Amino acid sequence: MYHAKSQGKGRFEFFEPAMYLETEDKLALKNDLQSALQRGEFEVLYQPIVRMADRRITAVEALLRWHHPERGLCRRTASSRWRSRTG
């Protein structure tokens, strides 16, 4: 049902085995993220934004890194995917 809704209104979709795997992956990711938060596996890093004309720091960007116990350090591209999957 959720897959059909994500494809647009007034649709139906036949069950595909890939749908089950996708749902299973989302649930595993949600559980991993909750556990990571409890275990303190996240780290916030600050990256300066520099104006090149005078080399002054004009702002900073906060970066969230996840030190996953099995996958190691998960960088930005992976975390972007997690945010889009989990809302």
PDB file of N, CA and C in Angstrom:
ATOM      1  N   MET A   1       0.820  -1.174   0.000  1.00  0.00           N
ATOM      2  CA  MET A   1       0.000   0.000   0.000  1.00  0.00           C
ATOM      3  C   MET A   1       0.880   1.260   0.000  1.00  0.00           C
ATOM      4  N   TYR A   2       1.907   1.289   0.854  1.00  0.00           N
ATOM      5  CA  TYR A   2       2.763   2.465   0.937  1.00  0.00           C
ATOM      6  C   TYR A   2       3.539   2.676  -0.357  1.00  0.00           C
ATOM      7  N   HIS A   3       3.936   1.580  -0.977  1.00  0.00           N
ATOM      8  CA  HIS A   3       4.661   1.694  -2.245  1.00  0.00           C
ATOM      9  C   HIS A   3       3.761   2.327  -3.303  1.00  0.00           C
ATOM     10  N   ALA A   4       2.527   1.879  -3.396  1.00  0.00           N
ATOM     11  CA  ALA A   4       1.589   2.447  -4.372  1.00  0.00           C
ATOM     12  C   ALA A   4       1.345   3.926  -4.086  1.00  0.00           C
ATOM     13  N   LYS A   5       1.178   4.284  -2.806  1.00  0.00           N
ATOM     14  CA  LYS A   5       0.965   5.686  -2.452  1.00  0.00           C
ATOM     15  C   LYS A   5       2.163   6.547  -2.838  1.00  0.00           C
ATOM     16  N   SER A   6       3.357   6.007  -2.659  1.00  0.00           N
ATOM     17  CA  SER A   6       4.549   6.782  -2.988  1.00  0.00           C
ATOM     18  C   SER A   6       4.675   7.025  -4.487  1.00  0.00           C
ATOM     19  N   GLN A   7       4.002   6.211  -5.305  1.00  0.00           N
ATOM     20  CA  GLN A   7       4.051   6.363  -6.750  1.00  0.00           C
ATOM     21  C   GLN A   7       2.996   7.335  -7.279  1.00  0.00           C
ATOM     22  N   GLY A   8       2.091   7.763  -6.417  1.00  0.00           N
ATOM     23  CA  GLY A   8       1.061   8.724  -6.823  1.00  0.00           C
ATOM     24  C   GLY A   8      -0.312   8.275  -6.372  1.00  0.00           C
ATOM     25  N   LYS A   9      -1.262   9.189  -6.444  1.00  0.00           N
ATOM     26  CA  LYS A   9      -2.624   8.889  -5.991  1.00  0.00           C
ATOM     27  C   LYS A   9      -3.360   8.018  -7.004  1.00  0.00           C
ATOM     28  N   GLY A  10      -4.352   7.282  -6.493  1.00  0.00           N
ATOM     29  CA  GLY A  10      -5.225   6.492  -7.350  1.00  0.00           C
ATOM     30  C   GLY A  10      -4.522   5.360  -8.063  1.00  0.00           C
ATOM     31  N   ARG A  11      -3.571   4.732  -7.405  1.00  0.00           N
ATOM     32  CA  ARG A  11      -2.800   3.642  -8.024  1.00  0.00           C
ATOM     33  C   ARG A  11      -2.925   2.373  -7.203  1.00  0.00           C
ATOM     34  N   PHE A  12      -2.582   1.292  -7.831  1.00  0.00           N
ATOM     35  CA  PHE A  12      -2.397   0.043  -7.113  1.00  0.00           C
ATOM     36  C   PHE A  12      -1.145  -0.612  -7.663  1.00  0.00           C
ATOM     37  N   GLU A  13      -0.548  -1.456  -6.865  1.00  0.00           N
ATOM     38  CA  GLU A  13       0.667  -2.154  -7.263  1.00  0.00           C
ATOM     39  C   GLU A  13       0.530  -3.608  -6.849  1.00  0.00           C
ATOM     40  N   PHE A  14       1.008  -4.513  -7.679  1.00  0.00           N
ATOM     41  CA  PHE A  14       1.058  -5.914  -7.300  1.00  0.00           C
ATOM     42  C   PHE A  14       2.290  -6.138  -6.436  1.00  0.00           C
ATOM     43  N   PHE A  15       2.171  -7.059  -5.504  1.00  0.00           N
ATOM     44  CA  PHE A  15       3.284  -7.340  -4.603  1.00  0.00           C
ATOM     45  C   PHE A  15       4.457  -7.894  -5.387  1.00  0.00           C
ATOM     46  N   GLU A  16       5.619  -7.368  -5.090  1.00  0.00           N
ATOM     47  CA  GLU A  16       6.878  -7.841  -5.653  1.00  0.00           C
ATOM     48  C   GLU A  16       7.790  -8.206  -4.496  1.00  0.00           C
ATOM     49  N   PRO A  17       8.553  -9.278  -4.591  1.00  0.00           N
ATOM     50  CA  PRO A  17       9.472  -9.640  -3.502  1.00  0.00           C
ATOM     51  C   PRO A  17      10.422  -8.508  -3.115  1.00  0.00           C
ATOM     52  N   ALA A  18      10.792  -7.673  -4.058  1.00  0.00           N
ATOM     53  CA  ALA A  18      11.689  -6.554  -3.759  1.00  0.00           C
ATOM     54  C   ALA A  18      11.051  -5.584  -2.767  1.00  0.00           C
ATOM     55  N   MET A  19       9.729  -5.488  -2.774  1.00  0.00           N
ATOM     56  CA  MET A  19       9.035  -4.612  -1.833  1.00  0.00           C
ATOM     57  C   MET A  19       9.260  -5.077  -0.400  1.00  0.00           C
ATOM     58  N   TYR A  20       9.223  -6.384  -0.201  1.00  0.00           N
ATOM     59  CA  TYR A  20       9.462  -6.933   1.137  1.00  0.00           C
ATOM     60  C   TYR A  20      10.886  -6.634   1.578  1.00  0.00           C
ATOM     61  N   LEU A  21      11.839  -6.830   0.674  1.00  0.00           N
ATOM     62  CA  LEU A  21      13.249  -6.573   1.015  1.00  0.00           C
ATOM     63  C   LEU A  21      13.468  -5.103   1.339  1.00  0.00           C
ATOM     64  N   GLU A  22      12.821  -4.206   0.592  1.00  0.00           N
ATOM     65  CA  GLU A  22      12.956  -2.782   0.852  1.00  0.00           C
ATOM     66  C   GLU A  22      12.401  -2.428   2.225  1.00  0.00           C
ATOM     67  N   THR A  23      11.254  -2.992   2.565  1.00  0.00           N
ATOM     68  CA  THR A  23      10.646  -2.747   3.872  1.00  0.00           C
ATOM     69  C   THR A  23      11.524  -3.303   4.982  1.00  0.00           C
ATOM     70  N   GLU A  24      12.069  -4.477   4.761  1.00  0.00           N
ATOM     71  CA  GLU A  24      12.956  -5.091   5.745  1.00  0.00           C
ATOM     72  C   GLU A  24      14.212  -4.239   5.944  1.00  0.00           C
ATOM     73  N   ASP A  25      14.769  -3.715   4.855  1.00  0.00           N
ATOM     74  CA  ASP A  25      15.951  -2.842   4.938  1.00  0.00           C
ATOM     75  C   ASP A  25      15.641  -1.569   5.713  1.00  0.00           C
ATOM     76  N   LYS A  26      14.471  -0.969   5.461  1.00  0.00           N
ATOM     77  CA  LYS A  26      14.088   0.255   6.164  1.00  0.00           C
ATOM     78  C   LYS A  26      13.961   0.007   7.666  1.00  0.00           C
ATOM     79  N   LEU A  27      13.356  -1.108   8.032  1.00  0.00           N
ATOM     80  CA  LEU A  27      13.198  -1.434   9.443  1.00  0.00           C
ATOM     81  C   LEU A  27      14.551  -1.667  10.099  1.00  0.00           C
ATOM     82  N   ALA A  28      15.440  -2.372   9.420  1.00  0.00           N
ATOM     83  CA  ALA A  28      16.781  -2.619   9.962  1.00  0.00           C
ATOM     84  C   ALA A  28      17.529  -1.304  10.142  1.00  0.00           C
ATOM     85  N   LEU A  29      17.407  -0.401   9.164  1.00  0.00           N
ATOM     86  CA  LEU A  29      18.066   0.898   9.259  1.00  0.00           C
ATOM     87  C   LEU A  29      17.516   1.699  10.428  1.00  0.00           C
ATOM     88  N   LYS A  30      16.202   1.704  10.584  1.00  0.00           N
ATOM     89  CA  LYS A  30      15.583   2.423  11.702  1.00  0.00           C
ATOM     90  C   LYS A  30      16.099   1.883  13.032  1.00  0.00           C
ATOM     91  N   ASN A  31      16.159   0.577  13.170  1.00  0.00           N
ATOM     92  CA  ASN A  31      16.656  -0.033  14.405  1.00  0.00           C
ATOM     93  C   ASN A  31      18.128   0.285  14.628  1.00  0.00           C
ATOM     94  N   ASP A  32      18.924   0.245  13.557  1.00  0.00           N
ATOM     95  CA  ASP A  32      20.354   0.581  13.655  1.00  0.00           C
ATOM     96  C   ASP A  32      20.543   2.026  14.121  1.00  0.00           C
ATOM     97  N   LEU A  33      19.744   2.938  13.568  1.00  0.00           N
ATOM     98  CA  LEU A  33      19.870   4.349  13.940  1.00  0.00           C
ATOM     99  C   LEU A  33      19.481   4.579  15.397  1.00  0.00           C
ATOM    100  N   GLN A  34      18.420   3.917  15.845  1.00  0.00           N
ATOM    101  CA  GLN A  34      18.009   4.059  17.246  1.00  0.00           C
ATOM    102  C   GLN A  34      19.087   3.516  18.177  1.00  0.00           C
ATOM    103  N   SER A  35      19.655   2.374  17.829  1.00  0.00           N
ATOM    104  CA  SER A  35      20.723   1.788  18.647  1.00  0.00           C
ATOM    105  C   SER A  35      21.967   2.669  18.639  1.00  0.00           C
ATOM    106  N   ALA A  36      22.293   3.220  17.475  1.00  0.00           N
ATOM    107  CA  ALA A  36      23.474   4.080  17.365  1.00  0.00           C
ATOM    108  C   ALA A  36      23.328   5.306  18.245  1.00  0.00           C
ATOM    109  N   LEU A  37      22.147   5.860  18.309  1.00  0.00           N
ATOM    110  CA  LEU A  37      21.903   7.027  19.150  1.00  0.00           C
ATOM    111  C   LEU A  37      22.102   6.670  20.624  1.00  0.00           C
ATOM    112  N   GLN A  38      21.594   5.520  21.018  1.00  0.00           N
ATOM    113  CA  GLN A  38      21.735   5.080  22.412  1.00  0.00           C
ATOM    114  C   GLN A  38      23.183   4.765  22.761  1.00  0.00           C
ATOM    115  N   ARG A  39      23.951   4.243  21.806  1.00  0.00           N
ATOM    116  CA  ARG A  39      25.348   3.856  22.064  1.00  0.00           C
ATOM    117  C   ARG A  39      26.334   4.999  21.829  1.00  0.00           C
ATOM    118  N   GLY A  40      25.841   6.147  21.388  1.00  0.00           N
ATOM    119  CA  GLY A  40      26.729   7.295  21.165  1.00  0.00           C
ATOM    120  C   GLY A  40      27.662   7.130  19.978  1.00  0.00           C
ATOM    121  N   GLU A  41      27.178   6.533  18.882  1.00  0.00           N
ATOM    122  CA  GLU A  41      28.009   6.281  17.711  1.00  0.00           C
ATOM    123  C   GLU A  41      28.054   7.458  16.735  1.00  0.00           C
ATOM    124  N   PHE A  42      27.337   8.538  17.031  1.00  0.00           N
ATOM    125  CA  PHE A  42      27.321   9.699  16.147  1.00  0.00           C
ATOM    126  C   PHE A  42      28.340  10.731  16.625  1.00  0.00           C
ATOM    127  N   GLU A  43      28.905  11.421  15.657  1.00  0.00           N
ATOM    128  CA  GLU A  43      29.869  12.474  15.951  1.00  0.00           C
ATOM    129  C   GLU A  43      29.527  13.684  15.078  1.00  0.00           C
ATOM    130  N   VAL A  44      29.552  14.865  15.670  1.00  0.00           N
ATOM    131  CA  VAL A  44      29.317  16.089  14.917  1.00  0.00           C
ATOM    132  C   VAL A  44      30.659  16.766  14.673  1.00  0.00           C
ATOM    133  N   LEU A  45      30.928  17.056  13.417  1.00  0.00           N
ATOM    134  CA  LEU A  45      32.150  17.757  13.026  1.00  0.00           C
ATOM    135  C   LEU A  45      31.748  19.100  12.439  1.00  0.00           C
ATOM    136  N   TYR A  46      32.577  20.088  12.620  1.00  0.00           N
ATOM    137  CA  TYR A  46      32.299  21.418  12.086  1.00  0.00           C
ATOM    138  C   TYR A  46      33.320  21.742  11.005  1.00  0.00           C
ATOM    139  N   GLN A  47      32.823  22.114   9.849  1.00  0.00           N
ATOM    140  CA  GLN A  47      33.674  22.435   8.709  1.00  0.00           C
ATOM    141  C   GLN A  47      33.544  23.922   8.407  1.00  0.00           C
ATOM    142  N   PRO A  48      34.659  24.643   8.416  1.00  0.00           N
ATOM    143  CA  PRO A  48      34.571  26.081   8.150  1.00  0.00           C
ATOM    144  C   PRO A  48      34.262  26.367   6.681  1.00  0.00           C
ATOM    145  N   ILE A  49      33.524  27.424   6.460  1.00  0.00           N
ATOM    146  CA  ILE A  49      33.279  27.937   5.113  1.00  0.00           C
ATOM    147  C   ILE A  49      34.093  29.223   5.006  1.00  0.00           C
ATOM    148  N   VAL A  50      35.034  29.219   4.071  1.00  0.00           N
ATOM    149  CA  VAL A  50      36.023  30.290   3.972  1.00  0.00           C
ATOM    150  C   VAL A  50      35.759  31.147   2.740  1.00  0.00           C
ATOM    151  N   ARG A  51      35.772  32.456   2.933  1.00  0.00           N
ATOM    152  CA  ARG A  51      35.689  33.400   1.813  1.00  0.00           C
ATOM    153  C   ARG A  51      37.099  33.513   1.247  1.00  0.00           C
ATOM    154  N   MET A  52      37.252  33.117  -0.005  1.00  0.00           N
ATOM    155  CA  MET A  52      38.583  33.026  -0.600  1.00  0.00           C
ATOM    156  C   MET A  52      39.244  34.390  -0.806  1.00  0.00           C
ATOM    157  N   ALA A  53      38.465  35.428  -0.988  1.00  0.00           N
ATOM    158  CA  ALA A  53      39.046  36.748  -1.248  1.00  0.00           C
ATOM    159  C   ALA A  53      39.976  37.195  -0.129  1.00  0.00           C
ATOM    160  N   ASP A  54      39.556  36.967   1.124  1.00  0.00           N
ATOM    161  CA  ASP A  54      40.402  37.383   2.241  1.00  0.00           C
ATOM    162  C   ASP A  54      40.710  36.237   3.211  1.00  0.00           C
ATOM    163  N   ARG A  55      40.328  35.032   2.823  1.00  0.00           N
ATOM    164  CA  ARG A  55      40.591  33.819   3.613  1.00  0.00           C
ATOM    165  C   ARG A  55      40.025  33.891   5.022  1.00  0.00           C
ATOM    166  N   ARG A  56      38.876  34.515   5.152  1.00  0.00           N
ATOM    167  CA  ARG A  56      38.209  34.604   6.458  1.00  0.00           C
ATOM    168  C   ARG A  56      37.114  33.552   6.533  1.00  0.00           C
ATOM    169  N   ILE A  57      36.959  33.002   7.717  1.00  0.00           N
ATOM    170  CA  ILE A  57      35.861  32.063   7.949  1.00  0.00           C
ATOM    171  C   ILE A  57      34.583  32.879   8.064  1.00  0.00           C
ATOM    172  N   THR A  58      33.624  32.562   7.211  1.00  0.00           N
ATOM    173  CA  THR A  58      32.368  33.310   7.204  1.00  0.00           C
ATOM    174  C   THR A  58      31.218  32.527   7.824  1.00  0.00           C
ATOM    175  N   ALA A  59      31.372  31.221   7.923  1.00  0.00           N
ATOM    176  CA  ALA A  59      30.321  30.371   8.502  1.00  0.00           C
ATOM    177  C   ALA A  59      30.924  28.996   8.777  1.00  0.00           C
ATOM    178  N   VAL A  60      30.150  28.140   9.395  1.00  0.00           N
ATOM    179  CA  VAL A  60      30.550  26.748   9.580  1.00  0.00           C
ATOM    180  C   VAL A  60      29.381  25.849   9.200  1.00  0.00           C
ATOM    181  N   GLU A  61      29.730  24.664   8.773  1.00  0.00           N
ATOM    182  CA  GLU A  61      28.741  23.665   8.407  1.00  0.00           C
ATOM    183  C   GLU A  61      28.885  22.512   9.389  1.00  0.00           C
ATOM    184  N   ALA A  62      27.780  22.051   9.948  1.00  0.00           N
ATOM    185  CA  ALA A  62      27.810  20.912  10.873  1.00  0.00           C
ATOM    186  C   ALA A  62      27.627  19.631  10.070  1.00  0.00           C
ATOM    187  N   LEU A  63      28.519  18.680  10.282  1.00  0.00           N
ATOM    188  CA  LEU A  63      28.482  17.401   9.589  1.00  0.00           C
ATOM    189  C   LEU A  63      28.266  16.288  10.611  1.00  0.00           C
ATOM    190  N   LEU A  64      27.326  15.406  10.340  1.00  0.00           N
ATOM    191  CA  LEU A  64      27.054  14.281  11.232  1.00  0.00           C
ATOM    192  C   LEU A  64      27.712  13.039  10.655  1.00  0.00           C
ATOM    193  N   ARG A  65      28.533  12.389  11.454  1.00  0.00           N
ATOM    194  CA  ARG A  65      29.191  11.150  11.041  1.00  0.00           C
ATOM    195  C   ARG A  65      28.755  10.026  11.975  1.00  0.00           C
ATOM    196  N   TRP A  66      28.571   8.876  11.396  1.00  0.00           N
ATOM    197  CA  TRP A  66      28.137   7.704  12.158  1.00  0.00           C
ATOM    198  C   TRP A  66      29.259   6.687  12.152  1.00  0.00           C
ATOM    199  N   HIS A  67      29.731   6.338  13.329  1.00  0.00           N
ATOM    200  CA  HIS A  67      30.750   5.303  13.475  1.00  0.00           C
ATOM    201  C   HIS A  67      30.037   3.977  13.686  1.00  0.00           C
ATOM    202  N   HIS A  68      29.678   3.336  12.571  1.00  0.00           N
ATOM    203  CA  HIS A  68      28.925   2.076  12.624  1.00  0.00           C
ATOM    204  C   HIS A  68      29.863   0.953  13.062  1.00  0.00           C
ATOM    205  N   PRO A  69      29.404   0.088  13.987  1.00  0.00           N
ATOM    206  CA  PRO A  69      30.288  -0.962  14.494  1.00  0.00           C
ATOM    207  C   PRO A  69      30.717  -1.986  13.443  1.00  0.00           C
ATOM    208  N   GLU A  70      29.926  -2.174  12.391  1.00  0.00           N
ATOM    209  CA  GLU A  70      30.276  -3.151  11.353  1.00  0.00           C
ATOM    210  C   GLU A  70      30.740  -2.496  10.057  1.00  0.00           C
ATOM    211  N   ARG A  71      30.128  -1.368   9.685  1.00  0.00           N
ATOM    212  CA  ARG A  71      30.444  -0.707   8.416  1.00  0.00           C
ATOM    213  C   ARG A  71      31.526   0.350   8.546  1.00  0.00           C
ATOM    214  N   GLY A  72      31.922   0.667   9.754  1.00  0.00           N
ATOM    215  CA  GLY A  72      32.932   1.700   9.950  1.00  0.00           C
ATOM    216  C   GLY A  72      32.330   3.092   9.860  1.00  0.00           C
ATOM    217  N   LEU A  73      33.143   4.060   9.464  1.00  0.00           N
ATOM    218  CA  LEU A  73      32.695   5.439   9.390  1.00  0.00           C
ATOM    219  C   LEU A  73      31.786   5.622   8.177  1.00  0.00           C
ATOM    220  N   CYS A  74      30.567   6.053   8.430  1.00  0.00           N
ATOM    221  CA  CYS A  74      29.598   6.309   7.356  1.00  0.00           C
ATOM    222  C   CYS A  74      29.603   7.793   7.071  1.00  0.00           C
ATOM    223  N   ARG A  75      29.903   8.137   5.846  1.00  0.00           N
ATOM    224  CA  ARG A  75      30.061   9.532   5.457  1.00  0.00           C
ATOM    225  C   ARG A  75      28.766  10.137   4.930  1.00  0.00           C
ATOM    226  N   ARG A  76      28.875  11.321   4.371  1.00  0.00           N
ATOM    227  CA  ARG A  76      27.725  12.138   3.989  1.00  0.00           C
ATOM    228  C   ARG A  76      26.781  11.445   3.004  1.00  0.00           C
ATOM    229  N   THR A  77      27.297  10.816   1.966  1.00  0.00           N
ATOM    230  CA  THR A  77      26.412  10.231   0.957  1.00  0.00           C
ATOM    231  C   THR A  77      25.525   9.164   1.568  1.00  0.00           C
ATOM    232  N   ALA A  78      26.085   8.386   2.459  1.00  0.00           N
ATOM    233  CA  ALA A  78      25.287   7.351   3.110  1.00  0.00           C
ATOM    234  C   ALA A  78      24.267   7.971   4.049  1.00  0.00           C
ATOM    235  N   SER A  79      24.649   8.992   4.807  1.00  0.00           N
ATOM    236  CA  SER A  79      23.704   9.592   5.739  1.00  0.00           C
ATOM    237  C   SER A  79      22.580  10.305   5.007  1.00  0.00           C
ATOM    238  N   SER A  80      22.865  10.863   3.842  1.00  0.00           N
ATOM    239  CA  SER A  80      21.806  11.489   3.044  1.00  0.00           C
ATOM    240  C   SER A  80      20.774  10.461   2.645  1.00  0.00           C
ATOM    241  N   ARG A  81      21.237   9.295   2.276  1.00  0.00           N
ATOM    242  CA  ARG A  81      20.332   8.211   1.899  1.00  0.00           C
ATOM    243  C   ARG A  81      19.491   7.786   3.095  1.00  0.00           C
ATOM    244  N   TRP A  82      20.114   7.747   4.304  1.00  0.00           N
ATOM    245  CA  TRP A  82      19.359   7.366   5.502  1.00  0.00           C
ATOM    246  C   TRP A  82      18.276   8.376   5.804  1.00  0.00           C
ATOM    247  N   ARG A  83      18.614   9.663   5.674  1.00  0.00           N
ATOM    248  CA  ARG A  83      17.604  10.695   5.959  1.00  0.00           C
ATOM    249  C   ARG A  83      16.427  10.587   5.012  1.00  0.00           C
ATOM    250  N   SER A  84      16.702  10.334   3.734  1.00  0.00           N
ATOM    251  CA  SER A  84      15.600  10.261   2.783  1.00  0.00           C
ATOM    252  C   SER A  84      14.768   9.007   3.016  1.00  0.00           C
ATOM    253  N   ARG A  85      15.371   7.950   3.505  1.00  0.00           N
ATOM    254  CA  ARG A  85      14.620   6.719   3.763  1.00  0.00           C
ATOM    255  C   ARG A  85      13.783   6.812   5.028  1.00  0.00           C
ATOM    256  N   THR A  86      14.303   7.497   6.028  1.00  0.00           N
ATOM    257  CA  THR A  86      13.639   7.490   7.329  1.00  0.00           C
ATOM    258  C   THR A  86      12.810   8.732   7.584  1.00  0.00           C
ATOM    259  N   GLY A  87      12.930   9.737   6.755  1.00  0.00           N
ATOM    260  CA  GLY A  87      12.163  10.972   6.965  1.00  0.00           C
ATOM    261  C   GLY A  87      12.839  11.783   7.976  1.00  0.00           C
TER     262      GLY A  87
END
